[in-house]
Coordinates of C-alpha atoms in Angstrom, one line a residue:
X19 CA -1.9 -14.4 -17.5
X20 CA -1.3 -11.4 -19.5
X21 CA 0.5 -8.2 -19.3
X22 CA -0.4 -4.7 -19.2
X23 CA 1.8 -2.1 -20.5
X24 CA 1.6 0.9 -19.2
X25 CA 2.8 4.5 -21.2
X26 CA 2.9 8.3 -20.3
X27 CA 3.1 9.8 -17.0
X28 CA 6.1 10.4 -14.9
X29 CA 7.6 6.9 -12.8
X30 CA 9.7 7.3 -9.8
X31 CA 13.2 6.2 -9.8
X32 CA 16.2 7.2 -7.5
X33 CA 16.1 10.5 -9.0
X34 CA 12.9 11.3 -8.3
X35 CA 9.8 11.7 -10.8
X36 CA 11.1 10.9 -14.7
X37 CA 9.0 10.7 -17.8
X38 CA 7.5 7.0 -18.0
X39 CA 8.3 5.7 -21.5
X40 CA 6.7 2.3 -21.2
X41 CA 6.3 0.0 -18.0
X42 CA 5.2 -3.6 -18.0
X43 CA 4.1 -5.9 -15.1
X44 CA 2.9 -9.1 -15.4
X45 CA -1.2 -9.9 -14.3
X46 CA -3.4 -12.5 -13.5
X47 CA -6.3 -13.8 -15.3
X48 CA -6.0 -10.6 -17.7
X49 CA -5.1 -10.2 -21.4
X50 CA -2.2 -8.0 -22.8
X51 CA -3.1 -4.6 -22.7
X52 CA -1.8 -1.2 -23.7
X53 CA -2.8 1.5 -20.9
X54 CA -2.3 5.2 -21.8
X55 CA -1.8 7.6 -18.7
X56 CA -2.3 11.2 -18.6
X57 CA 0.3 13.5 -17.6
X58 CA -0.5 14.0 -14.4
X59 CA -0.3 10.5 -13.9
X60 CA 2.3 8.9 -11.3
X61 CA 3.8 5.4 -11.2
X62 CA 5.0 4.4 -7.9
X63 CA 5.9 0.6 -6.3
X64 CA 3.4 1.1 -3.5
X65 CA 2.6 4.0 -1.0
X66 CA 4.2 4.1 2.6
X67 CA 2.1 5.4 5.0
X68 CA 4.7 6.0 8.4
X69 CA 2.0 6.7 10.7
X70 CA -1.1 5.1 10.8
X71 CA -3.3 2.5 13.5
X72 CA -4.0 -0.7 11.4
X73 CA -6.9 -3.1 13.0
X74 CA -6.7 -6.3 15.0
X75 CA -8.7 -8.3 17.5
X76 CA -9.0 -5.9 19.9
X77 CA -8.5 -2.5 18.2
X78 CA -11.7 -1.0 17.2
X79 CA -9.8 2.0 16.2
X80 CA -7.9 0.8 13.3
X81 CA -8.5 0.7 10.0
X82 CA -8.1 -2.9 7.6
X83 CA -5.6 -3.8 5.6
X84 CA -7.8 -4.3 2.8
X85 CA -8.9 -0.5 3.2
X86 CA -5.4 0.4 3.4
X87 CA -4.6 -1.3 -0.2
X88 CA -7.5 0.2 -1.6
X89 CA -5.5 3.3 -1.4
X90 CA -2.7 2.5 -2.7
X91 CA -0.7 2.1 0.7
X92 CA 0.9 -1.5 0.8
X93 CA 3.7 -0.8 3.9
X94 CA 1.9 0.9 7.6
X95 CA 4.1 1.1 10.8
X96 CA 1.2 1.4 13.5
X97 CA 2.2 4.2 15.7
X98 CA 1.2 2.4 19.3
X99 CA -2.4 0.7 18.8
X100 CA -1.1 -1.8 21.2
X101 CA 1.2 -1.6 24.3
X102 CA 2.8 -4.8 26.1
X103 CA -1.1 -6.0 26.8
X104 CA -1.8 -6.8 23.4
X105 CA 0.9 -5.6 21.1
X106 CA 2.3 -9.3 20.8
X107 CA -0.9 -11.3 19.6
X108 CA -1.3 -7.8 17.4
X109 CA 1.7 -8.2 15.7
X110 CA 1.2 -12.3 15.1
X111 CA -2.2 -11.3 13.4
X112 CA -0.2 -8.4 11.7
X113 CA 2.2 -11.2 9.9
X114 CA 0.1 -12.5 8.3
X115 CA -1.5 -9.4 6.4
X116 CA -1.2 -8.4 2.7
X117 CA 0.5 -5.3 3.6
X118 CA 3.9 -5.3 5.1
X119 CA 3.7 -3.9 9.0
X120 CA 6.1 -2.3 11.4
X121 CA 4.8 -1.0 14.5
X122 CA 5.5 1.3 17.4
X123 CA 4.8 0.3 21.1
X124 CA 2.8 2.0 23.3
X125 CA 4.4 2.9 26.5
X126 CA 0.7 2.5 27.9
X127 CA -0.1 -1.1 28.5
X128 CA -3.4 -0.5 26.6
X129 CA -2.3 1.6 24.1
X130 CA -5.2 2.9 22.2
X131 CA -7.7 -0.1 22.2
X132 CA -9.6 1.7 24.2
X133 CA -9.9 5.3 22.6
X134 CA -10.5 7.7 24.1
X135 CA -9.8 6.3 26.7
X136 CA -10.9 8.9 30.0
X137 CA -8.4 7.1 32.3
X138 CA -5.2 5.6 31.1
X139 CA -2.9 3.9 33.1
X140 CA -0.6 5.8 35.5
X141 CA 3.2 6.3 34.5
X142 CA 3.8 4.8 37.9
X143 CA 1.8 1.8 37.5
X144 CA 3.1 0.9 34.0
X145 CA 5.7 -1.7 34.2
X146 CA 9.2 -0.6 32.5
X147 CA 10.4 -3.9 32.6
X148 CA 7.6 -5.5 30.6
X149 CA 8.0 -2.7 27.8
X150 CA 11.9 -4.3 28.1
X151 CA 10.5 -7.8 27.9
X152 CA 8.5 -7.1 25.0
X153 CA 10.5 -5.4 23.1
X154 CA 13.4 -7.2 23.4
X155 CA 11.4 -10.6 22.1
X156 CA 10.2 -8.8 19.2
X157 CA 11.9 -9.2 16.0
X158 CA 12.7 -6.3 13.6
X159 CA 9.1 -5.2 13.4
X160 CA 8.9 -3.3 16.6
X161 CA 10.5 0.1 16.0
X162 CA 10.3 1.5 19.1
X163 CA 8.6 3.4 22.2
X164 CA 5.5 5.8 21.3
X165 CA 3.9 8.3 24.1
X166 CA 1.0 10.5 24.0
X167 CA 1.2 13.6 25.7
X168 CA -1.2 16.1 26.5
X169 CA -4.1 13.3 27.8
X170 CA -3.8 14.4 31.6
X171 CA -1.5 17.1 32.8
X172 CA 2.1 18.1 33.2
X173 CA 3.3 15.6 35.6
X174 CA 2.0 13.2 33.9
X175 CA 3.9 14.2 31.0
X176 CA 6.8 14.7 32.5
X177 CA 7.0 10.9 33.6
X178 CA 5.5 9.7 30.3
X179 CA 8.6 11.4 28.8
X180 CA 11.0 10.1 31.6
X181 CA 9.6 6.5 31.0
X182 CA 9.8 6.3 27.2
X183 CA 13.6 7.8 27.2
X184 CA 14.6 4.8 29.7
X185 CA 12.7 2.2 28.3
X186 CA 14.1 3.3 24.5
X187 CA 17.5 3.6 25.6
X188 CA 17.1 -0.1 27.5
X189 CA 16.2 -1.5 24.2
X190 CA 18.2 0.4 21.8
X191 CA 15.2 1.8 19.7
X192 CA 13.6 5.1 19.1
X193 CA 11.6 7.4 21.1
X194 CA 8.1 8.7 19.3
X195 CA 6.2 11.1 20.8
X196 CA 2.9 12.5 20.2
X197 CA 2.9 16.4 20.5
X198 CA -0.9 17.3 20.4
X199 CA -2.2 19.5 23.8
X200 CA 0.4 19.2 26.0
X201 CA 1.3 22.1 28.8
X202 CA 4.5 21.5 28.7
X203 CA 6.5 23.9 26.4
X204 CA 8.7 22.5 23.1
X205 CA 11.9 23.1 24.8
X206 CA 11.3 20.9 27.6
X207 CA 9.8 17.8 25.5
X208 CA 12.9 18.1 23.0
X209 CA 15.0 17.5 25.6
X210 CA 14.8 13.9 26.1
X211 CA 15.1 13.7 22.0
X212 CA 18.2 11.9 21.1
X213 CA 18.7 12.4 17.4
X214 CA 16.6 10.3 15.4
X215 CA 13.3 9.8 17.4
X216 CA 10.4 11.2 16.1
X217 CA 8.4 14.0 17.1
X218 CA 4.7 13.5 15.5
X219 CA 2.1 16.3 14.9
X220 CA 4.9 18.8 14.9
X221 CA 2.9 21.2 12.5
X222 CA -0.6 21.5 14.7
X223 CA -1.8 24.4 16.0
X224 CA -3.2 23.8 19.9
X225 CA -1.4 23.8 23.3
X226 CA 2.3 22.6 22.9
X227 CA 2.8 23.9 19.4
X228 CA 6.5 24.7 18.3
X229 CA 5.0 28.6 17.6
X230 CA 6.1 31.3 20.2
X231 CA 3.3 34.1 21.2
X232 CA 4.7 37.0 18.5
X233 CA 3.7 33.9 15.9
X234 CA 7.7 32.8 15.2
X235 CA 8.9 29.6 15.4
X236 CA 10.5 29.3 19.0
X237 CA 14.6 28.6 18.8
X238 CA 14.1 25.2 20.4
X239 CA 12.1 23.8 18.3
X240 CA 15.1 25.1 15.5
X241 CA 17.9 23.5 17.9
X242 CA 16.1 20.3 18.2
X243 CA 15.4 19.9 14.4
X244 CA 19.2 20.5 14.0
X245 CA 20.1 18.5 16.1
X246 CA 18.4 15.5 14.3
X247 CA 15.3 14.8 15.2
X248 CA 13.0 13.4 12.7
X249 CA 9.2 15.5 12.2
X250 CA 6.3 13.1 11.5
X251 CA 3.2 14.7 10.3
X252 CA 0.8 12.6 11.3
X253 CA -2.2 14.0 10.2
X254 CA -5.0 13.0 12.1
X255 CA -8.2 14.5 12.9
X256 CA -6.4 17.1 15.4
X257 CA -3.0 17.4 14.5
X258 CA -2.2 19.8 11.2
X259 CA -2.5 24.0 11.1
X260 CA -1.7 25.7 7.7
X261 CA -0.9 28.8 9.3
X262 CA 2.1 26.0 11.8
X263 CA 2.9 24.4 8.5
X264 CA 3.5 28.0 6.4
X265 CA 5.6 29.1 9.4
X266 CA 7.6 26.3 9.5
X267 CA 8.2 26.2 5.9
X268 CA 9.4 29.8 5.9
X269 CA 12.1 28.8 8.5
X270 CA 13.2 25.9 6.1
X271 CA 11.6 23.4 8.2
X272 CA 9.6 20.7 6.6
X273 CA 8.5 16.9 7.4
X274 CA 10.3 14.2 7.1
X275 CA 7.5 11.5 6.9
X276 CA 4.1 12.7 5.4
X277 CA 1.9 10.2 7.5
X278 CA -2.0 9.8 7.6
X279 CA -2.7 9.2 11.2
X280 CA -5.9 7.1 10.1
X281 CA -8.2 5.4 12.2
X282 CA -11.1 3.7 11.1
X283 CA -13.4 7.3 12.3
X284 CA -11.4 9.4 9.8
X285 CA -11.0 7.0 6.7
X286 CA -12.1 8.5 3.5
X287 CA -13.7 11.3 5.8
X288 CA -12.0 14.7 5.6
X289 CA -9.6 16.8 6.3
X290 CA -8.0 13.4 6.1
X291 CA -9.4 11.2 4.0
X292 CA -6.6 8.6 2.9
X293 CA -2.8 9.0 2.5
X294 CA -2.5 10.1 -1.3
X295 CA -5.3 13.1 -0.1
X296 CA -2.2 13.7 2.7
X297 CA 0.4 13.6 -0.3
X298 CA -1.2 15.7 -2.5
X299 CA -1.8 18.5 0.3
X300 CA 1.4 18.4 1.1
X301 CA 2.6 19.3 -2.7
X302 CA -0.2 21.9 -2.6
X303 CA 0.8 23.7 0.6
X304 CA 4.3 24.2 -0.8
X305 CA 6.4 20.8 -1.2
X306 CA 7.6 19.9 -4.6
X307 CA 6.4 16.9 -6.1
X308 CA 9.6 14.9 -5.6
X309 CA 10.1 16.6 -2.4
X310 CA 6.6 15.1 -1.0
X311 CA 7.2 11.7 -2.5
X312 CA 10.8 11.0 -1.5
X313 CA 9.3 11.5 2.4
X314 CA 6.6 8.5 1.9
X315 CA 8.9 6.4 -0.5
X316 CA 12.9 6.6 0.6
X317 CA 12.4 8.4 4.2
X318 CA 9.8 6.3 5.2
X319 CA 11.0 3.0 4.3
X320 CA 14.1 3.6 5.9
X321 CA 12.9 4.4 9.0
X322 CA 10.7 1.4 8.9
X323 CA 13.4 -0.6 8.7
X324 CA 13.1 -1.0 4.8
X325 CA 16.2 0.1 2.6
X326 CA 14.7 -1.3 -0.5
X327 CA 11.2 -0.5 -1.4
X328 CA 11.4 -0.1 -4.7
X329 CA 9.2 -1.5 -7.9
X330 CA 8.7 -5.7 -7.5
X331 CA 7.5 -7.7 -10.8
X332 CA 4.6 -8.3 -8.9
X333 CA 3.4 -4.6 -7.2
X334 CA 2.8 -1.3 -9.2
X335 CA 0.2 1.8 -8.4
X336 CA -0.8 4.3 -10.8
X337 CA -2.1 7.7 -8.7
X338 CA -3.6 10.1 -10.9
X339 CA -4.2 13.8 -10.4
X340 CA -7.9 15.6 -11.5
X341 CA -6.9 19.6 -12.4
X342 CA -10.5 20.1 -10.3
X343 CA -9.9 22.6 -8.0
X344 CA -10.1 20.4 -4.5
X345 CA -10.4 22.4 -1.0
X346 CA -8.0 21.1 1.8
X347 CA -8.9 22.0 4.7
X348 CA -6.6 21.5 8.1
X349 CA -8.2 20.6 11.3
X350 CA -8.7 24.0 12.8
X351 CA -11.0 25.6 9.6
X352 CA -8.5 26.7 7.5
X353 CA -8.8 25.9 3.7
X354 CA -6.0 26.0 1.0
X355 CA -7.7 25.4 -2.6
X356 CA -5.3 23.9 -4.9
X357 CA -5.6 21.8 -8.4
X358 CA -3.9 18.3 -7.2
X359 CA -5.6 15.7 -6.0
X360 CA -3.5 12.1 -6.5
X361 CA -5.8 9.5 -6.2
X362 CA -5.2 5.6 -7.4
X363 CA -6.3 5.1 -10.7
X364 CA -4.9 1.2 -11.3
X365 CA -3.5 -1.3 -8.3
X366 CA -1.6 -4.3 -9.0
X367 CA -0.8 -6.1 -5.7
X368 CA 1.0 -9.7 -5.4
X369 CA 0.1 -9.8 -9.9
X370 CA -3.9 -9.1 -9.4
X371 CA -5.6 -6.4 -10.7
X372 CA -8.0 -4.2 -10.0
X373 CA -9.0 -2.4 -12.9
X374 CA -9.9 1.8 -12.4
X375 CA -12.0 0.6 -9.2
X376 CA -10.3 0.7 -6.3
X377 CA -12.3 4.2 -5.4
X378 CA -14.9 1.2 -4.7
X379 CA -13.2 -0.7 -1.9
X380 CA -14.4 0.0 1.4

């Protein structure tokens, strides 16, 4: 038992990013130490990654919770892996994991354990009262209804949306929905938005995106965001535009929840790589540091069902920055070049250490 001491850098508190003086935490089967940090170092209780697909039996697509630490990220909400089908043996195995897990389900029975998946099921032969069923014998770790759009065609979308605004106001939860390649146009997918379900993959750049032809943000999109709704990033392999995000920005619109969108065929392979890669392109496409943190530590949390994820005697991460220049490039081929790159540098989960090689965990 020892503890490590750790001095420099900046440590978040409710305030955001101040200078870190000295923080100690407790470790296993360690000696004292004294651990200088740079000044581009950041202390932080954990990462929260809002939008991810974490793996059980059955989910191919998802990546492990051990992966996941090796990051940095210690609370996931799984954004439908699993729909009535599976999502309750899913979330059994999920209790049991290191990290802490909330999780979305799909309005598909399958959800996404089998991806891609050339036929889903049919809005009119998934059952509305077994999404009821299910959700109302979960506990607090089911947040609410997710739908992909954009897999089949309008009609299909318009039923998927239909389906997922019953079944959420049935169980009194939210609504997420996936934006990517849809026909239909922003104004008619907002409209089944109550304030405070979440519209993911707001800022990409193919069919269904919140731009208008003349390259403007359409005044839906504008009406819907004040009216409450909640803009997920979700990341992915297919779901961020700079030239979306740089137009939103301009209109004072930015993300709520910077989330990853990671599945095991894009972990630690870019543009996405892991979430502190997300993070830090978010602070170099225009976010302020405390601006891109508060979404993954106080936004997040909350809408995870967390109100206190703050620093434990037992959990600490320690993200530092290279000044390398690093290329971020979104999903469509454009590339932003910027000198942050937050990536762990020390992990202390549940007391245990390990020490400046994380980058090692696969």
């Amino acid at each position: 038992m020892g503890v490590w001491n750790f001095k420099g850098g900046s440590i978040w508190s409710e305030k955001g990013f101040i200078p870190n003086k000295s923080t100690r935490i407790t470790v296993t089967h360690e000696d004292d130490r004294d651990i200088h940090l740079s000044e581009s170092s950041v202390i932080v209780p954990g990462l929260v990654d809002f939008h991810c697909h974490l793996w059980a039996p059955g989910a191919e697509i998802g990546v492990k919770d051990k992966q996941y630490l090796s990051s940095g990220v210690t609370t996931v909400g799984d954004a439908g892996t699993f729909g009535y089908d599976g999502w309750e043996e899913a979330n059994r195995y999920w209790e049991k994991s290191p990290l802490t897990v909330r999780s979305w389900l799909s309005a598909l029975p399958e959800g996404l354990t089998n991806h891609p998946n050339p036929n889903p099921t049919k809005p009119e032969s998934i059952s509305l009262d077994r999404i009821v069923e299910v959700a109302s014998l979960a506990d607090d770790r089911l947040l609410g209804i997710k739908i992909r759009l954009g897999q089949v065609d309008i009609t299909t979308d318009r039923s998927l949306l239909r389906l997922a605004r019953e079944a959420a106001d049935r169980t009194d939860l939210r609504m997420m929905v996936h934006l990517t390649e849809t026909k239909l146009d922003i104004e008619e997918v907002t409209q089944y938005f109550n304030k405070g379900d979440i519209l993911t993959h707001p800022f990409q750049g193919r069919d269904g995106n919140v731009l208008n032809t003349a390259g403007k943000v359409k005044k839906e999109f504008l009406d819907a965001v004040e009216r409450g709704i909640v803009l997920d990033i979700g990341h992915g392999r297919k779901h961020f535009n700079w030239n979306v995000f740089y137009k939103c920005l301009a209109e004072g619109i930015k993300p709520d929840t910077i989330s990853s969108d990671l599945t095991s065929a894009s972990w630690r392979k870019y543009p996405v790589y892991n979430m502190s890669y997300i993070i830090s392109k978010m602070i170099v496409g225009g976010l302020s540091l405390d601006e891109a943190f508060r979404t993954v530590l106080v936004t997040a949390p909350k809408l995870l069902g967390i109100d206190d994820f703050t620093f434990t005697p037992n959990n600490l991460v320690v993200l530092d920055s290279t000044s390398t220049e690093t290329a971020f490039p979104d999903v469509d081929g454009e590339t932003v070049l910027g000198n942050i790159n937050y990536q762990p540098k020390h992990l202390i989960f549940n007391g245990i250490p390990d020490i400046e090689s994380v980058s090692s965990w696969k």
